Tab-separated table of C-alpha atoms and ligand atoms in Angstrom:
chain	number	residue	atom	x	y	z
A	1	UNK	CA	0.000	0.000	0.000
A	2	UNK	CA	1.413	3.271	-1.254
A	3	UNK	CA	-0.089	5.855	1.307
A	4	UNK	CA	1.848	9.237	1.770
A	5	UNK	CA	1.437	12.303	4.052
A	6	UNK	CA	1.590	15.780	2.873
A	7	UNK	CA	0.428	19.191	4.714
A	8	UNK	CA	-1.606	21.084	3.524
A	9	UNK	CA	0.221	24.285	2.904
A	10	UNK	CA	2.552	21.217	0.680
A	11	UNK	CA	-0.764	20.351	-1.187
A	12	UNK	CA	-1.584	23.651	-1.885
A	13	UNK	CA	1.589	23.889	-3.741
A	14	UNK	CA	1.420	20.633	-5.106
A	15	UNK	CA	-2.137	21.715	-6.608
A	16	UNK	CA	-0.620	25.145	-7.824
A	17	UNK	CA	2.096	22.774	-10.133
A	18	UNK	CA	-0.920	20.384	-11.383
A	19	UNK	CA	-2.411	23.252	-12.199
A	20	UNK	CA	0.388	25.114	-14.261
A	21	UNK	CA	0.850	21.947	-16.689
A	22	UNK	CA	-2.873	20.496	-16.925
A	23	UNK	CA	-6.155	20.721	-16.559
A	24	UNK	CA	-7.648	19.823	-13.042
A	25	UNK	CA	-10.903	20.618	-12.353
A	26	UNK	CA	-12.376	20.562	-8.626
A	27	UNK	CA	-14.979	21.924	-6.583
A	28	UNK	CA	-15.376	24.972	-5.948
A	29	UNK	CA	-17.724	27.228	-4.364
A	30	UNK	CA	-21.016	28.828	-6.353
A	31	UNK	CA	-22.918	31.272	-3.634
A	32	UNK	CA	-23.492	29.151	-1.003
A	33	UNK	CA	-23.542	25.899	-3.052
A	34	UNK	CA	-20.857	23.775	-4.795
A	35	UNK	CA	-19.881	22.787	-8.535
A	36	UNK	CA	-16.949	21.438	-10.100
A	37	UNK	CA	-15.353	23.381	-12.352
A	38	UNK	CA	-11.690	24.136	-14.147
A	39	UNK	CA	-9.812	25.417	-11.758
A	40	UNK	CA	-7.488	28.574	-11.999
A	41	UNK	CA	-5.755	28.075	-8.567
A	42	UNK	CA	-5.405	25.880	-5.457
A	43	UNK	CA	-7.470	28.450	-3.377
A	44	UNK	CA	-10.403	27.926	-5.303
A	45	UNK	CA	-10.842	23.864	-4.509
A	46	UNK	CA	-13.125	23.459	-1.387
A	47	UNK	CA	-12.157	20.014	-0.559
A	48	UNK	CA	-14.859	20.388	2.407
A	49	UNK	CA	-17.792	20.782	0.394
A	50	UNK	CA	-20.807	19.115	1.244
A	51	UNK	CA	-22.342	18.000	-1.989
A	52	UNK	CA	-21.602	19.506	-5.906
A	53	UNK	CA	-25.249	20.677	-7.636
A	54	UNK	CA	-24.631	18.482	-10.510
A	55	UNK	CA	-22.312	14.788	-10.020
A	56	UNK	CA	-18.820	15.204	-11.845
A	57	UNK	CA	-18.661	11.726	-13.169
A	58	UNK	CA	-21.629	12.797	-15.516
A	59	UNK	CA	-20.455	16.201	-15.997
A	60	UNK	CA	-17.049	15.110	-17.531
A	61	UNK	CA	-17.361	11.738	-19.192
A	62	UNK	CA	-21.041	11.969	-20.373
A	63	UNK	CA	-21.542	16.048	-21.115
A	64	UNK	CA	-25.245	17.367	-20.938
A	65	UNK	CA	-25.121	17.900	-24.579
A	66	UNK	CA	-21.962	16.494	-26.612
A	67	UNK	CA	-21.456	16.564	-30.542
A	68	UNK	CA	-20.808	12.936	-31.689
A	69	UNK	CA	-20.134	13.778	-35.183
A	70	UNK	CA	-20.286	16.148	-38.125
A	71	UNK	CA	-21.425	15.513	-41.498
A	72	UNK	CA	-21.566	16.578	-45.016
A	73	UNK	CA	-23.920	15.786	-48.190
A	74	UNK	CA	-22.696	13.447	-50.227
A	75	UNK	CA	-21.698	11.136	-47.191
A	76	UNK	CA	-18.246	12.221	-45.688
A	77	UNK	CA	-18.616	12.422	-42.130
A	78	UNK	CA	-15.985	13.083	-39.103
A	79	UNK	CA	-16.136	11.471	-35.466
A	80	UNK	CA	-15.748	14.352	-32.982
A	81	UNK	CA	-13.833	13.326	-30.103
A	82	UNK	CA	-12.199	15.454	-26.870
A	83	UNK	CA	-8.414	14.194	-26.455
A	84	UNK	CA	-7.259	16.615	-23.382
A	85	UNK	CA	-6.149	14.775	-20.463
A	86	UNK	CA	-7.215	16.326	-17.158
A	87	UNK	CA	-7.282	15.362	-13.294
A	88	UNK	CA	-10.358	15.110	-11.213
A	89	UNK	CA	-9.925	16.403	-8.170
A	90	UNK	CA	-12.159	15.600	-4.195
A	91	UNK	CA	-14.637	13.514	-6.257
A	92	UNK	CA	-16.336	11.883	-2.801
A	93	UNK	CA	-16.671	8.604	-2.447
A	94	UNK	CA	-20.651	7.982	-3.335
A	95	UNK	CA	-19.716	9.520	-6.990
A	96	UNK	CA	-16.207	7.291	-7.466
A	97	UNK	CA	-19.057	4.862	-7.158
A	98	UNK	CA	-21.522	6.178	-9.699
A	99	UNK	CA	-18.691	6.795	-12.130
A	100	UNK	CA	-16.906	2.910	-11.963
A	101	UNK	CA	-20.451	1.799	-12.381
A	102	UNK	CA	-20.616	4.248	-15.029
A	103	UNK	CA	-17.530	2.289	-16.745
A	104	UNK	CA	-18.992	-0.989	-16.385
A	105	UNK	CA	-22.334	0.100	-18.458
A	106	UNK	CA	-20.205	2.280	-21.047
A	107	UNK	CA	-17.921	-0.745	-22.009
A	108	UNK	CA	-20.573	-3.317	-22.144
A	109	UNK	CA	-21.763	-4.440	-25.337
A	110	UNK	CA	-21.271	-1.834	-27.656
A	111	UNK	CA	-18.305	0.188	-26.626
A	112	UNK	CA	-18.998	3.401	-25.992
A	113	UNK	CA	-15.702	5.289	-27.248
A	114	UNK	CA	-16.129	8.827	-27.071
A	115	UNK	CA	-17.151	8.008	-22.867
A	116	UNK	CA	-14.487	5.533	-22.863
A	117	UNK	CA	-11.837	8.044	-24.290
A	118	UNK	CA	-12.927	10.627	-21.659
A	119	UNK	CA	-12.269	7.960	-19.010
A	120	UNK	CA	-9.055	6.963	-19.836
A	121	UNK	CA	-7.329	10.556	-20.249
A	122	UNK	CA	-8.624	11.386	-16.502
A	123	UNK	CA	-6.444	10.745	-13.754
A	124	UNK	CA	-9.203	10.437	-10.329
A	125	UNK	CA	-8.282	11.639	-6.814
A	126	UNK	CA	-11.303	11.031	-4.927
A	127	UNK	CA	-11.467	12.790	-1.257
A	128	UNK	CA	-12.811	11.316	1.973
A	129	UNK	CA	-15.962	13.314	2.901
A	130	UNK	CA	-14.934	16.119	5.152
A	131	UNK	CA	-18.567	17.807	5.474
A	132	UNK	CA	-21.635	16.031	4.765
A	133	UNK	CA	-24.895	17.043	3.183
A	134	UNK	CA	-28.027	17.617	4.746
A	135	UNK	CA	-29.327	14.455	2.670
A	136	UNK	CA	-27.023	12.491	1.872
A	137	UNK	CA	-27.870	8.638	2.757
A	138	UNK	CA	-24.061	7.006	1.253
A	139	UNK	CA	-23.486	5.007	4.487
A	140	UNK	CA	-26.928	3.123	3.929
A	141	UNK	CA	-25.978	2.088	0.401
A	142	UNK	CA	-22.603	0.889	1.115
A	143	UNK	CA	-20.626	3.952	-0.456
A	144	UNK	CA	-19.543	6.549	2.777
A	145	UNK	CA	-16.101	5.289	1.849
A	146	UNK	CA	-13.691	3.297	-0.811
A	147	UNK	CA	-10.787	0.921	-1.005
A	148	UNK	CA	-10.407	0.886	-5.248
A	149	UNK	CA	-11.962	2.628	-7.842
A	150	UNK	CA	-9.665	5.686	-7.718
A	151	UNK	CA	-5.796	6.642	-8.822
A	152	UNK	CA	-5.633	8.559	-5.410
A	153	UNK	CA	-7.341	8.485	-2.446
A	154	UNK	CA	-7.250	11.904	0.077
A	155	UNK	CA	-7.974	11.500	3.368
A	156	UNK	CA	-7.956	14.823	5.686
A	157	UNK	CA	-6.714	13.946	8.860
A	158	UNK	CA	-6.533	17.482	10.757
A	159	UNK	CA	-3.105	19.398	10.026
A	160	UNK	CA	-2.512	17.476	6.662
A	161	UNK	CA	-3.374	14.808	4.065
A	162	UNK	CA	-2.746	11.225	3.512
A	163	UNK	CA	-2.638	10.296	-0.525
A	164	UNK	CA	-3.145	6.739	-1.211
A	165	UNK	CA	-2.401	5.568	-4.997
A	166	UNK	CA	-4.955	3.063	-6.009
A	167	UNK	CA	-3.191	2.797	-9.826
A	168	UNK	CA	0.074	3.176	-11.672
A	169	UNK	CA	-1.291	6.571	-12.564
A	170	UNK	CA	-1.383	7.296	-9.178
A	171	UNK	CA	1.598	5.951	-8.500
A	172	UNK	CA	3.461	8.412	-11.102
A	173	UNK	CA	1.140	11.572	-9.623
A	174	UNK	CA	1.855	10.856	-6.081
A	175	UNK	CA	6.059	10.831	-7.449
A	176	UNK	CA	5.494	14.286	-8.284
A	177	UNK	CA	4.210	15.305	-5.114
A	178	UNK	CA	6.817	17.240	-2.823
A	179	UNK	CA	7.485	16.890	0.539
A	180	UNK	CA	5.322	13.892	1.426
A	181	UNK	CA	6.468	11.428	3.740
A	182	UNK	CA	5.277	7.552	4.463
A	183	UNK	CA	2.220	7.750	6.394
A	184	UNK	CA	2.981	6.429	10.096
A	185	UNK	CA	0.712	3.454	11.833
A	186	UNK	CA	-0.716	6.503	13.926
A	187	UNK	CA	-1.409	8.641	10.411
A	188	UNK	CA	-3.036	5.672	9.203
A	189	UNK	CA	-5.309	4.817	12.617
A	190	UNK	CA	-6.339	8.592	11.916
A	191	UNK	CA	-7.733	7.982	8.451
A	192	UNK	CA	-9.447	4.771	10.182
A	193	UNK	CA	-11.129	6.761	12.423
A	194	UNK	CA	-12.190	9.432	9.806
A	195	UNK	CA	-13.888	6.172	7.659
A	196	UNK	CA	-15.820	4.883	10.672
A	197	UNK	CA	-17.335	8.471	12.107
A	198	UNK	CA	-18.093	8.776	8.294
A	199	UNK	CA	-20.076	5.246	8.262
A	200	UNK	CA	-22.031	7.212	10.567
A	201	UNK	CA	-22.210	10.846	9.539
A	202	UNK	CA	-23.537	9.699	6.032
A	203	UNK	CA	-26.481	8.332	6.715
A	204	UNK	CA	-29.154	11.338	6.798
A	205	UNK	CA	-31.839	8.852	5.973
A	206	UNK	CA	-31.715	5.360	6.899
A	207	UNK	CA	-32.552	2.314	4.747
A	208	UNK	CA	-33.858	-1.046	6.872
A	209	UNK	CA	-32.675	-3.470	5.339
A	210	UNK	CA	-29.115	-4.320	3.506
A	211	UNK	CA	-28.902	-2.398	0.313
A	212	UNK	CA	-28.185	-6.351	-1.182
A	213	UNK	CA	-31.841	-7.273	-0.479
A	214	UNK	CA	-33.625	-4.501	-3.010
A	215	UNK	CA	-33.323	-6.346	-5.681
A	216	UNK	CA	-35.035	-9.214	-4.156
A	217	UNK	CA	-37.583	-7.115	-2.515
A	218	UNK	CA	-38.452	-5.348	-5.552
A	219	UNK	CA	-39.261	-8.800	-7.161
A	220	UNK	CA	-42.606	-8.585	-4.821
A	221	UNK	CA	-43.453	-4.853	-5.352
A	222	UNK	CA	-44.195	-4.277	-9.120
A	223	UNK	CA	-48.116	-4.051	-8.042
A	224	UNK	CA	-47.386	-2.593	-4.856
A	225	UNK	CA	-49.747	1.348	-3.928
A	226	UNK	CA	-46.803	3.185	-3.245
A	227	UNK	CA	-46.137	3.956	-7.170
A	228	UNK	CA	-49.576	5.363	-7.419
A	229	UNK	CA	-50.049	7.117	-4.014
A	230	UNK	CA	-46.095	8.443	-4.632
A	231	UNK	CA	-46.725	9.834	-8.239
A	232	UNK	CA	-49.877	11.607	-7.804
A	233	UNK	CA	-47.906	14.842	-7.129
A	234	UNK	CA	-44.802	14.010	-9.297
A	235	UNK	CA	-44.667	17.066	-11.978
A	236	UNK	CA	-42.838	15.008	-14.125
A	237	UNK	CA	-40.196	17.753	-14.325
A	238	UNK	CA	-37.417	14.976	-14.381
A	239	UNK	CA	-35.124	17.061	-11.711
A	240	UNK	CA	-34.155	13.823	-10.003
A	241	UNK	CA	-33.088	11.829	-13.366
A	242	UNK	CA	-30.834	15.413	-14.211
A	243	UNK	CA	-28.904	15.626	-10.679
A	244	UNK	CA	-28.482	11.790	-10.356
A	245	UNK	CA	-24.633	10.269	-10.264
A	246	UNK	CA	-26.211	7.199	-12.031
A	247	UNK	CA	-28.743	8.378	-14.558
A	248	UNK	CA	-27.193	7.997	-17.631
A	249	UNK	CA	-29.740	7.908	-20.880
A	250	UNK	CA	-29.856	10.517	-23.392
A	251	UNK	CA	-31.438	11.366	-26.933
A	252	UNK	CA	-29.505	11.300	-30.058
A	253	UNK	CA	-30.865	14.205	-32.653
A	254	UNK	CA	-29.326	15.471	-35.614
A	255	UNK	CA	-29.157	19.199	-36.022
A	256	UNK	CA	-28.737	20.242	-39.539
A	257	UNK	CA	-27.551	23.807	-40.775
A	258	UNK	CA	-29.493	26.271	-42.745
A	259	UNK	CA	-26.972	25.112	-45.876
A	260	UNK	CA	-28.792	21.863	-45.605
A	261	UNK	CA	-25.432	21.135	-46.773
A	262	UNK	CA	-23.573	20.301	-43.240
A	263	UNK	CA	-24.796	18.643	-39.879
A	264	UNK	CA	-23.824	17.609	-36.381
A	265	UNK	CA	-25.161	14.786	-34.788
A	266	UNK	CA	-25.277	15.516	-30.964
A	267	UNK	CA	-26.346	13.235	-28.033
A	268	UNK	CA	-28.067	15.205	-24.705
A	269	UNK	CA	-29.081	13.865	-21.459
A	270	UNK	CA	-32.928	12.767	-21.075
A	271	UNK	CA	-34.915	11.346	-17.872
A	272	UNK	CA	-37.234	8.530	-17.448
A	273	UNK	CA	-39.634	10.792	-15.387
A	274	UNK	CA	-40.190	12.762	-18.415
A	275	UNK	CA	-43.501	12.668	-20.709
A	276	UNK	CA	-42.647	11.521	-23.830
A	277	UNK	CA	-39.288	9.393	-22.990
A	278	UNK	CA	-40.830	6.152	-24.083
A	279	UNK	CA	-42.537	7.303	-27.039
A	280	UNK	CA	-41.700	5.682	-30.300
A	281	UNK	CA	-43.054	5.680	-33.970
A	282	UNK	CA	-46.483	5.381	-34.594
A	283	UNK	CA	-47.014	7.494	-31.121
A	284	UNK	CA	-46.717	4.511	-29.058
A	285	UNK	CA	-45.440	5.420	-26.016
A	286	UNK	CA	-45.256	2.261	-23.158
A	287	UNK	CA	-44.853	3.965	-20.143
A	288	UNK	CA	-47.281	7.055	-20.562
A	289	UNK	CA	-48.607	6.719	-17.105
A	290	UNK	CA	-46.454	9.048	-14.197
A	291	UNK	CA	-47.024	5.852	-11.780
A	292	UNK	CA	-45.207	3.753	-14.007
A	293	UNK	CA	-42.121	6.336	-14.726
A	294	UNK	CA	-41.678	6.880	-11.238
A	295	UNK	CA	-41.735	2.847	-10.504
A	296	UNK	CA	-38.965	2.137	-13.040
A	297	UNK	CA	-36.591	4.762	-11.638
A	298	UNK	CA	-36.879	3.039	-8.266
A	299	UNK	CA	-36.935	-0.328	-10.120
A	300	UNK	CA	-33.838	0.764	-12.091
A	301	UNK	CA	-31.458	1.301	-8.891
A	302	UNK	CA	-32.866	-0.898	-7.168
A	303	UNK	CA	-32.482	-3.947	-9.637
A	304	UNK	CA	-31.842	-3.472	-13.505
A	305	UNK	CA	-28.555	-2.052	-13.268
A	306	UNK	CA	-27.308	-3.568	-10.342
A	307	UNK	CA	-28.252	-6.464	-12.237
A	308	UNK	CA	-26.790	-5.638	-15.872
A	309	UNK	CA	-23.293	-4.755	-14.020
A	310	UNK	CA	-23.582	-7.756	-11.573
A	311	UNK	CA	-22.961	-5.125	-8.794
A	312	UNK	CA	-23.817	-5.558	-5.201
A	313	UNK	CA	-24.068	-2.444	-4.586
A	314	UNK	CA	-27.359	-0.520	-5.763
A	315	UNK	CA	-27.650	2.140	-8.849
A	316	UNK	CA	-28.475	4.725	-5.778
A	317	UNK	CA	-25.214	5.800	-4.394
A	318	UNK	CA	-26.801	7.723	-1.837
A	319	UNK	CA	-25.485	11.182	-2.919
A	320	UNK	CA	-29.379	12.682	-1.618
A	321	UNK	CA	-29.487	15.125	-4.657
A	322	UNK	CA	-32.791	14.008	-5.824
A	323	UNK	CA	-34.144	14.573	-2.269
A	324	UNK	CA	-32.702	18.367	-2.737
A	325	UNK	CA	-33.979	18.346	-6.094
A	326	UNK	CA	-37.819	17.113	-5.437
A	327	UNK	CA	-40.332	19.807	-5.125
A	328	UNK	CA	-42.814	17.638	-3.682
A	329	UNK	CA	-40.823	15.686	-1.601
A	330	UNK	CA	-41.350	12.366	-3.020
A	331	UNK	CA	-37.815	11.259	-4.939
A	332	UNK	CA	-36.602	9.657	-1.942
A	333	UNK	CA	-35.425	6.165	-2.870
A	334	UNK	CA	-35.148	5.537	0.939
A	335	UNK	CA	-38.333	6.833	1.808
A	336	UNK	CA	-39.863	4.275	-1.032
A	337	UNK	CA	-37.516	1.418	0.217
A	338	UNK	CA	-38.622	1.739	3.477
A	339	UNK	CA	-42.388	1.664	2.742
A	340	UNK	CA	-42.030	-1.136	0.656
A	341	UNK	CA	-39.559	-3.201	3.344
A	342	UNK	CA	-42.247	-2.437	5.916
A	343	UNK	CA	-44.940	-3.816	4.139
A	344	UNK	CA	-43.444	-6.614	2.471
A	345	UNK	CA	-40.803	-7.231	4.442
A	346	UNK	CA	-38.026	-10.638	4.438
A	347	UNK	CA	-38.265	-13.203	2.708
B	1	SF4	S1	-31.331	8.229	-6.745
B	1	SF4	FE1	-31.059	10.198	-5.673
B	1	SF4	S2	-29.812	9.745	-3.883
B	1	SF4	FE2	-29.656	7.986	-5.276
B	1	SF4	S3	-27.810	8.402	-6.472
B	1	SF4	FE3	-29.531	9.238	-7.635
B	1	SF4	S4	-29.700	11.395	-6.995
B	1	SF4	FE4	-28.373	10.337	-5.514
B	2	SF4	S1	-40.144	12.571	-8.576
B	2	SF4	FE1	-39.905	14.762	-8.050
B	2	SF4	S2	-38.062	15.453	-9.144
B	2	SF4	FE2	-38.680	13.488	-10.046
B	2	SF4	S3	-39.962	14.050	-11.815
B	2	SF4	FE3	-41.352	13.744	-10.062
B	2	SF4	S4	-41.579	15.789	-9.151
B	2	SF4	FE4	-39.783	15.895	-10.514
């Protein structure tokens, strides 16, 4: 285990280099709210923000709206790609999550290279959480903390920072890094005690039962009230689908210029919640009904792509945006969980 210490007048200066020969983007502060962004300097990262208003890992490897290609009449077309490399810098825990899941869906079946090019020019330091969120529910679903998934791990541990490299990428960033020292056994029973208090700190909403069992409880809930009594007041405004870690599905279009000579073809996040996201030809559209969008969200983190990705843990990392997000307070997967684990209960 490679696991330095560094102070954090060092890291400053350590960020300040980064900085000067590549692109690292980190959280910063936006009023009294967070968002990750390119940063200019080390003072601007916040690496004790509570929660960023939209996740990183689908801000930088699958854009809100992203040009796949351009065109031309007559049939010559070019692939548009983004080459830069760039670090990602205090991504917490709950999104390292969303985002390796991410990977696992994005190189299944039909590679997915302009995502998987993204991914592999980005170095990841995730960050321990330092301040947590008035919602956020990670510890219940298994992600308050990681062992893999990153290049570097930061832990703040009071006067200074232990880095742990997770990859040879991490490895060669951690190299650059100066005045770091090993981390001592008493450095490391620090970071110990910082991942325990978090297993309890994150956990603003509690599920009852183990986040393993959804997808065997949702097995006995497709005809369960809840869906109805839940979405009776859903606007359908698809809020929770746009600040969610693990929503991933978007529209392809093709937006053609007034030449009608020359094109772009262009790919932009959508949302199940949304009217119209299941319609098809012929104006078919299978799940018109607001009871059944909001059931296949639930049914989607809860099972399908735990399922597809044969991960244990679920498609809700417990980030709590969509509780933030959901005018009238009924987005909560716990809150839905719960009811359903209550009535149905083990078996
Ligand atoms: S469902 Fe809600 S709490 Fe779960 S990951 Fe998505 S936004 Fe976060
Ligand atoms: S559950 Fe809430 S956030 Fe999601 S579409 Fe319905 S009203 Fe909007």
């Amino acid at each position: 285990m490679n696991v330095k210490k560094i102070s954090k007048s060092a890291f400053t200066s350590f960020v300040d280099e980064l900085i000067s020969k590549q692109k690292v983007i980190g959280a910063q502060a936006k009023g009294d709210r967070f968002e990750f962004e390119q940063l200019e300097s080390a003072n601007q990262l916040r690496l004790d923000y509570d929660v960023t208003l939209r996740p990183p890992n689908r801000k930088y490897f699958l854009p809100p709206v992203e040009t796949l290609l351009t065109y031309e009449v007559g049939g010559s077309y070019q692939s548009v790609s983004d080459s830069t490399e760039f670090i990602l810098l205090g991504i917490h825990p709950y999104d390292l999550e969303a985002l390796n899941q991410m990977d696992l869906i994005f190189e299944q079946d039909n590679c997915d290279s302009h995502y998987m090019k993204r991914r592999n020019n980005a170095t990841i330091i995730a960050c321990d959480v330092v301040t947590p969120s008035r919602d956020v529910f990670a510890a219940s679903m298994g992600t308050a903390t990681v062992k893999s998934g990153f290049d570097v791990l930061l832990t703040d541990i009071g006067d200074s920072y232990l880095m742990e490299s997770g990859s040879p990428k991490g490895d060669k960033l951690l190299a650059k890094a100066k005045g770091t020292a090993d981390a001592t056994a008493e450095d490391l029973e620090k970071r110990q005690k910082v991942w325990n208090e978090n297993q309890n700190r994150l956990n603003k909403h509690k599920l009852n039962c183990d986040y393993s069992y959804l997808h065997k409880l949702l097995e006995r809930a497709y005809s369960h009230p809840v869906w109805e009594e839940k979405a009776k007041t859903c606007f359908s405004c698809g809020s929770c689908n746009q600040v969610c870690p693990t929503c991933y599905c978007f529209n392809v279009q093709d937006d053609v210029n007034w030449d009608f000579v020359k094109g772009k073809r262009q790919r932009a996040w959508d949302g199940c919640l949304l009217d119209g996201f299941t319609k098809v030809a012929g104006e078919h559209e299978f799940r018109k009904k607001r009871a059944d969008r909001f059931r296949h969200r639930l049914y989607r983190k809860g099972k399908y792509v735990p399922e597809k990705i044969s991960s244990k843990i679920p498609a809700c990392v417990g980030c709590g945006r969509c509780v933030h997000a959901c005018l009238p307070d009924i987005a909560n997967p716990v809150n839905v969980y719960n009811r359903l684990f209550d009535d149905l209960g083990l078996r």
